[in-house]
mmCIF file of C-alpha atoms in Angstrom:
data_model
loop_
_atom_site.group_PDB
_atom_site.id
_atom_site.type_symbol
_atom_site.label_atom_id
_atom_site.label_comp_id
_atom_site.label_asym_id
_atom_site.label_seq_id
_atom_site.Cartn_x
_atom_site.Cartn_y
_atom_site.Cartn_z
ATOM 1 C CA GLN W 15 13.733 -3.407 9.522
ATOM 2 C CA GLN W 16 10.704 -1.151 9.513
ATOM 3 C CA GLN W 17 11.640 1.746 7.273
ATOM 4 C CA VAL W 18 8.403 3.648 7.855
ATOM 5 C CA LYS W 19 6.938 3.761 11.354
ATOM 6 C CA GLN W 20 3.345 4.886 11.846
ATOM 7 C CA SER W 21 1.470 5.888 14.980
ATOM 8 C CA PRO W 22 -0.943 5.565 16.620
ATOM 9 C CA GLN W 23 -2.190 2.084 15.769
ATOM 10 C CA SER W 24 -5.765 3.154 16.474
ATOM 11 C CA LEU W 25 -7.511 6.470 16.991
ATOM 12 C CA ILE W 26 -10.976 7.477 18.155
ATOM 13 C CA VAL W 27 -12.145 11.008 17.419
ATOM 14 C CA GLN W 28 -15.448 12.780 17.913
ATOM 15 C CA LYS W 29 -17.294 14.112 14.874
ATOM 16 C CA GLY W 30 -15.964 17.562 14.040
ATOM 17 C CA GLY W 31 -12.640 16.963 15.718
ATOM 18 C CA ILE W 32 -9.135 16.820 14.243
ATOM 19 C CA SER W 33 -7.540 13.442 13.508
ATOM 20 C CA ILE W 34 -3.742 13.357 13.435
ATOM 21 C CA ILE W 35 -1.665 10.392 12.269
ATOM 22 C CA ASN W 36 2.116 10.472 12.307
ATOM 23 C CA CYS W 37 4.824 8.712 10.325
ATOM 24 C CA ALA W 38 8.594 8.654 10.610
ATOM 25 C CA TYR W 39 11.027 7.349 8.027
ATOM 26 C CA GLU W 40 14.671 6.393 8.044
ATOM 27 C CA ASN W 41 15.851 6.510 4.439
ATOM 28 C CA THR W 42 16.771 10.053 3.395
ATOM 29 C CA ALA W 43 16.596 8.958 -0.247
ATOM 30 C CA PHE W 44 12.792 8.710 -0.020
ATOM 31 C CA ASP W 45 11.229 11.470 -2.091
ATOM 32 C CA TYR W 46 7.557 10.556 -2.383
ATOM 33 C CA PHE W 47 5.216 10.290 0.607
ATOM 34 C CA PRO W 48 1.611 9.254 -0.071
ATOM 35 C CA TRP W 49 -1.251 8.499 2.288
ATOM 36 C CA TYR W 50 -3.723 5.755 1.441
ATOM 37 C CA GLN W 51 -7.238 5.220 2.824
ATOM 38 C CA GLN W 52 -8.763 1.755 3.093
ATOM 39 C CA PHE W 53 -12.361 0.849 3.875
ATOM 40 C CA PRO W 54 -13.231 -2.656 5.126
ATOM 41 C CA GLY W 55 -13.199 -5.237 2.348
ATOM 42 C CA LYS W 56 -11.655 -2.830 -0.143
ATOM 43 C CA GLY W 57 -8.205 -2.140 -1.481
ATOM 44 C CA PRO W 58 -6.320 0.983 -0.380
ATOM 45 C CA ALA W 59 -6.891 4.142 -2.420
ATOM 46 C CA LEU W 60 -4.659 7.194 -2.706
ATOM 47 C CA LEU W 61 -5.826 10.037 -0.491
ATOM 48 C CA ILE W 62 -3.105 12.655 -0.763
ATOM 49 C CA ALA W 63 0.647 12.728 -1.426
ATOM 50 C CA ILE W 64 3.579 15.091 -0.917
ATOM 51 C CA ARG W 65 7.138 15.490 -2.169
ATOM 52 C CA PRO W 66 9.912 16.895 0.047
ATOM 53 C CA ASP W 67 10.188 20.204 -1.785
ATOM 54 C CA VAL W 68 7.133 21.510 0.123
ATOM 55 C CA SER W 69 6.324 21.468 3.846
ATOM 56 C CA GLU W 70 2.551 21.219 3.574
ATOM 57 C CA LYS W 71 -0.106 20.114 1.120
ATOM 58 C CA LYS W 72 -3.821 20.560 1.599
ATOM 59 C CA GLU W 73 -6.711 18.935 -0.265
ATOM 60 C CA GLY W 74 -10.085 19.761 1.224
ATOM 61 C CA ARG W 75 -10.172 18.591 4.841
ATOM 62 C CA PHE W 76 -6.968 16.582 4.454
ATOM 63 C CA THR W 77 -3.510 18.080 5.023
ATOM 64 C CA ILE W 78 -0.046 16.552 4.956
ATOM 65 C CA SER W 79 2.629 18.266 7.034
ATOM 66 C CA PHE W 80 6.207 17.340 6.155
ATOM 67 C CA ASN W 81 9.327 17.914 8.257
ATOM 68 C CA LYS W 82 12.373 16.924 6.225
ATOM 69 C CA SER W 83 14.948 17.578 8.962
ATOM 70 C CA ALA W 84 13.038 15.405 11.457
ATOM 71 C CA LYS W 85 12.224 12.784 8.787
ATOM 72 C CA GLN W 86 8.580 12.908 9.785
ATOM 73 C CA PHE W 87 5.282 13.556 8.060
ATOM 74 C CA SER W 88 1.742 13.579 9.314
ATOM 75 C CA LEU W 89 -1.842 13.487 8.087
ATOM 76 C CA HIS W 90 -4.359 15.899 9.573
ATOM 77 C CA ILE W 91 -8.076 15.381 8.992
ATOM 78 C CA MET W 92 -10.007 18.496 9.888
ATOM 79 C CA ASP W 93 -13.701 18.392 10.839
ATOM 80 C CA SER W 94 -13.558 14.589 10.993
ATOM 81 C CA GLN W 95 -16.731 12.811 9.866
ATOM 82 C CA PRO W 96 -18.079 9.291 10.518
ATOM 83 C CA GLY W 97 -17.492 8.591 6.806
ATOM 84 C CA ASP W 98 -13.759 9.101 7.430
ATOM 85 C CA SER W 99 -13.725 5.962 9.602
ATOM 86 C CA ALA W 100 -11.210 3.739 7.826
ATOM 87 C CA THR W 101 -7.656 2.470 8.009
ATOM 88 C CA TYR W 102 -4.989 4.930 6.916
ATOM 89 C CA PHE W 103 -1.530 4.002 5.676
ATOM 90 C CA CYS W 104 1.435 6.248 5.128
ATOM 91 C CA ALA W 105 4.051 5.178 2.598
ATOM 92 C CA ALA W 106 7.341 6.245 1.082
ATOM 93 C CA SER W 107 9.435 5.450 -1.965
ATOM 94 C CA ARG W 108 12.685 6.365 -3.694
ATOM 95 C CA PRO W 109 12.914 7.834 -7.190
ATOM 96 C CA SER W 110 14.877 4.858 -8.492
ATOM 97 C CA ASN W 111 12.328 2.370 -7.185
ATOM 98 C CA THR W 112 9.063 3.163 -8.893
ATOM 99 C CA GLY W 113 6.630 0.447 -7.899
ATOM 100 C CA LYS W 114 8.326 -0.178 -4.572
ATOM 101 C CA LEU W 115 6.176 1.637 -2.024
ATOM 102 C CA ILE W 116 7.122 0.994 1.608
ATOM 103 C CA PHE W 117 4.101 1.245 3.899
ATOM 104 C CA GLY W 118 3.667 2.035 7.558
ATOM 105 C CA GLN W 119 1.775 -0.293 9.880
ATOM 106 C CA GLY W 120 -1.573 1.440 9.464
ATOM 107 C CA THR W 121 -3.922 3.409 11.737
ATOM 108 C CA THR W 122 -7.533 2.453 12.288
ATOM 109 C CA LEU W 123 -9.585 5.632 12.689
ATOM 110 C CA GLN W 124 -13.052 5.645 14.224
ATOM 111 C CA VAL W 125 -15.016 8.882 14.127
ATOM 112 C CA LYS W 126 -17.878 8.831 16.610
ATOM 113 C CA PRO W 127 -21.090 10.705 15.724
ATOM 114 C CA ASN X 19 -12.931 0.852 -16.709
ATOM 115 C CA ALA X 20 -12.146 -2.199 -14.550
ATOM 116 C CA GLY X 21 -8.809 -0.951 -13.153
ATOM 117 C CA VAL X 22 -7.051 -3.764 -11.265
ATOM 118 C CA THR X 23 -8.855 -7.109 -11.093
ATOM 119 C CA GLN X 24 -7.835 -9.849 -8.682
ATOM 120 C CA THR X 25 -9.130 -13.404 -8.635
ATOM 121 C CA PRO X 26 -10.167 -15.261 -6.607
ATOM 122 C CA LYS X 27 -11.591 -13.083 -3.810
ATOM 123 C CA PHE X 28 -11.429 -15.906 -1.253
ATOM 124 C CA GLN X 29 -9.418 -19.129 -1.145
ATOM 125 C CA VAL X 30 -8.776 -21.878 1.383
ATOM 126 C CA LEU X 31 -5.714 -24.059 0.835
ATOM 127 C CA LYS X 32 -4.278 -27.024 2.633
ATOM 128 C CA THR X 33 -0.682 -26.881 3.790
ATOM 129 C CA GLY X 34 1.617 -27.890 0.950
ATOM 130 C CA GLN X 35 -0.784 -27.062 -1.862
ATOM 131 C CA SER X 36 0.198 -24.627 -4.579
ATOM 132 C CA MET X 37 -1.922 -22.009 -6.273
ATOM 133 C CA THR X 38 -1.773 -18.878 -8.381
ATOM 134 C CA LEU X 39 -3.379 -15.566 -7.491
ATOM 135 C CA GLN X 40 -4.344 -13.720 -10.639
ATOM 136 C CA CYS X 41 -3.980 -9.986 -11.215
ATOM 137 C CA ALA X 42 -4.847 -8.038 -14.344
ATOM 138 C CA GLN X 43 -4.860 -4.304 -15.061
ATOM 139 C CA ASP X 44 -6.327 -2.459 -18.019
ATOM 140 C CA MET X 45 -4.649 0.917 -17.502
ATOM 141 C CA ASN X 46 -1.481 0.123 -19.475
ATOM 142 C CA HIS X 47 0.645 0.787 -16.387
ATOM 143 C CA GLU X 48 4.244 -0.272 -16.575
ATOM 144 C CA TYR X 49 4.655 -0.976 -12.855
ATOM 145 C CA MET X 50 2.867 -3.665 -10.856
ATOM 146 C CA SER X 51 3.313 -4.967 -7.304
ATOM 147 C CA TRP X 52 2.060 -7.603 -4.900
ATOM 148 C CA TYR X 53 1.524 -6.863 -1.190
ATOM 149 C CA ARG X 54 0.311 -8.881 1.743
ATOM 150 C CA GLN X 55 -1.645 -7.247 4.557
ATOM 151 C CA ASP X 56 -1.490 -8.632 8.080
ATOM 152 C CA PRO X 57 -2.884 -7.050 11.271
ATOM 153 C CA GLY X 58 -0.423 -4.614 12.810
ATOM 154 C CA MET X 59 2.069 -5.138 9.969
ATOM 155 C CA GLY X 60 0.667 -2.824 7.344
ATOM 156 C CA LEU X 61 1.203 -3.689 3.702
ATOM 157 C CA ARG X 62 4.416 -5.546 2.966
ATOM 158 C CA LEU X 63 5.828 -5.769 -0.538
ATOM 159 C CA ILE X 64 6.270 -9.319 -1.841
ATOM 160 C CA HIS X 65 7.428 -8.812 -5.440
ATOM 161 C CA TYR X 66 7.205 -6.049 -7.988
ATOM 162 C CA SER X 67 7.693 -5.541 -11.706
ATOM 163 C CA VAL X 68 8.906 -2.530 -13.667
ATOM 164 C CA GLY X 69 7.738 -3.883 -17.007
ATOM 165 C CA ALA X 70 7.049 -7.020 -18.997
ATOM 166 C CA GLY X 71 9.798 -9.555 -18.395
ATOM 167 C CA ILE X 72 11.300 -7.669 -15.428
ATOM 168 C CA THR X 73 10.565 -8.564 -11.807
ATOM 169 C CA ASP X 74 12.319 -8.047 -8.490
ATOM 170 C CA GLN X 75 11.952 -9.063 -4.871
ATOM 171 C CA GLY X 76 10.331 -6.940 -2.198
ATOM 172 C CA GLU X 77 10.486 -7.209 1.589
ATOM 173 C CA VAL X 78 8.935 -10.674 2.024
ATOM 174 C CA PRO X 79 9.527 -12.727 -1.159
ATOM 175 C CA ASN X 80 10.151 -16.177 0.334
ATOM 176 C CA GLY X 81 7.595 -18.784 -0.698
ATOM 177 C CA TYR X 82 6.294 -16.756 -3.634
ATOM 178 C CA ASN X 83 7.105 -16.569 -7.342
ATOM 179 C CA VAL X 84 6.040 -14.057 -9.960
ATOM 180 C CA SER X 85 6.363 -13.566 -13.685
ATOM 181 C CA ARG X 86 5.346 -10.757 -16.029
ATOM 182 C CA SER X 87 4.883 -11.979 -19.584
ATOM 183 C CA THR X 88 2.517 -9.162 -20.574
ATOM 184 C CA THR X 89 1.933 -5.585 -19.429
ATOM 185 C CA GLU X 90 -1.582 -6.499 -18.261
ATOM 186 C CA ASP X 91 -0.982 -9.578 -16.100
ATOM 187 C CA PHE X 92 1.096 -10.173 -12.986
ATOM 188 C CA PRO X 93 0.254 -13.526 -11.322
ATOM 189 C CA LEU X 94 1.561 -14.503 -7.874
ATOM 190 C CA ARG X 95 2.359 -18.166 -7.290
ATOM 191 C CA LEU X 96 2.460 -19.841 -3.892
ATOM 192 C CA LEU X 97 4.790 -22.782 -4.308
ATOM 193 C CA SER X 98 3.913 -24.819 -1.201
ATOM 194 C CA ALA X 99 1.377 -23.068 1.005
ATOM 195 C CA ALA X 100 2.117 -22.674 4.709
ATOM 196 C CA PRO X 101 -0.137 -21.377 7.517
ATOM 197 C CA SER X 102 2.171 -18.328 7.780
ATOM 198 C CA GLN X 103 0.940 -17.324 4.323
ATOM 199 C CA THR X 104 -2.585 -16.825 5.613
ATOM 200 C CA SER X 105 -3.173 -13.184 4.745
ATOM 201 C CA VAL X 106 -4.967 -10.723 2.505
ATOM 202 C CA TYR X 107 -3.103 -10.216 -0.756
ATOM 203 C CA PHE X 108 -3.313 -7.043 -2.801
ATOM 204 C CA CYS X 109 -2.119 -6.418 -6.313
ATOM 205 C CA ALA X 110 -1.376 -2.860 -7.410
ATOM 206 C CA SER X 111 -0.450 -1.118 -10.605
ATOM 207 C CA LEU X 112 1.297 2.213 -10.663
ATOM 208 C CA ARG X 113 1.141 5.150 -12.977
ATOM 209 C CA GLY X 114 4.632 6.571 -12.906
ATOM 210 C CA THR X 115 7.933 6.995 -14.625
ATOM 211 C CA ARG X 116 11.352 5.629 -13.792
ATOM 212 C CA SER X 117 12.214 8.805 -11.924
ATOM 213 C CA MET X 118 8.932 9.733 -10.307
ATOM 214 C CA ASN X 119 6.369 7.707 -8.394
ATOM 215 C CA THR X 120 2.724 8.550 -8.670
ATOM 216 C CA GLU X 121 -0.552 6.890 -7.755
ATOM 217 C CA ALA X 122 -0.858 3.164 -7.044
ATOM 218 C CA PHE X 123 -4.184 1.548 -7.926
ATOM 219 C CA PHE X 124 -5.084 -1.482 -5.836
ATOM 220 C CA GLY X 125 -7.301 -4.450 -6.545
ATOM 221 C CA GLN X 126 -10.012 -5.606 -4.147
ATOM 222 C CA GLY X 127 -7.769 -8.191 -2.537
ATOM 223 C CA THR X 128 -7.659 -11.980 -2.150
ATOM 224 C CA ARG X 129 -8.280 -13.371 1.315
ATOM 225 C CA LEU X 130 -6.227 -16.554 1.617
ATOM 226 C CA THR X 131 -6.463 -19.058 4.458
ATOM 227 C CA VAL X 132 -3.983 -21.931 4.720
ATOM 228 C CA VAL X 133 -5.057 -24.748 7.020
#
């Protein structure tokens, strides 16, 4: 079963716009929610991460919003730039399973100049 | 600092052949994992290790074996390649503790085609 569901599968945004990617999870034992960014031909790299004791975390133009009761979290990219064009993955893991990240299906973002 | 190194970068196998994908990390991380990436499926965990000599199965372990004899190396073995194993394979090492996950560092990937 898909424990982490990500949407949309693809997203096209104009330069300067806001990109929003959503994820929903099922396992209430998850306590670590990272977002990874992947450029073509490269491995994923950590972008930003959140734990459920806070509802929002911001790093530069990137913000994670977390809704524990709805079991949802989202990535917001403000002032989107063509250099942000990449595939984004949300993930989740449990404290007793370090090393066992469960990923969403991925979102391909294209930012048009 | 090399980070996580995967070899080879590309490989073509015939159905039924076996091979080993190599993964090495130089960050002294205790945790290492193997994922496969397929279009529309995201990254799916094949096997992972919480330390030398300790491995466990992930979501899609069938057809793959792993071992962890040293902290640095975590090879993935395909026992008898099948076309369904055509994929991009990523190795990752994680900086974390047994009670708290932190950042996973990924290699550049191995693109495997089974014909």
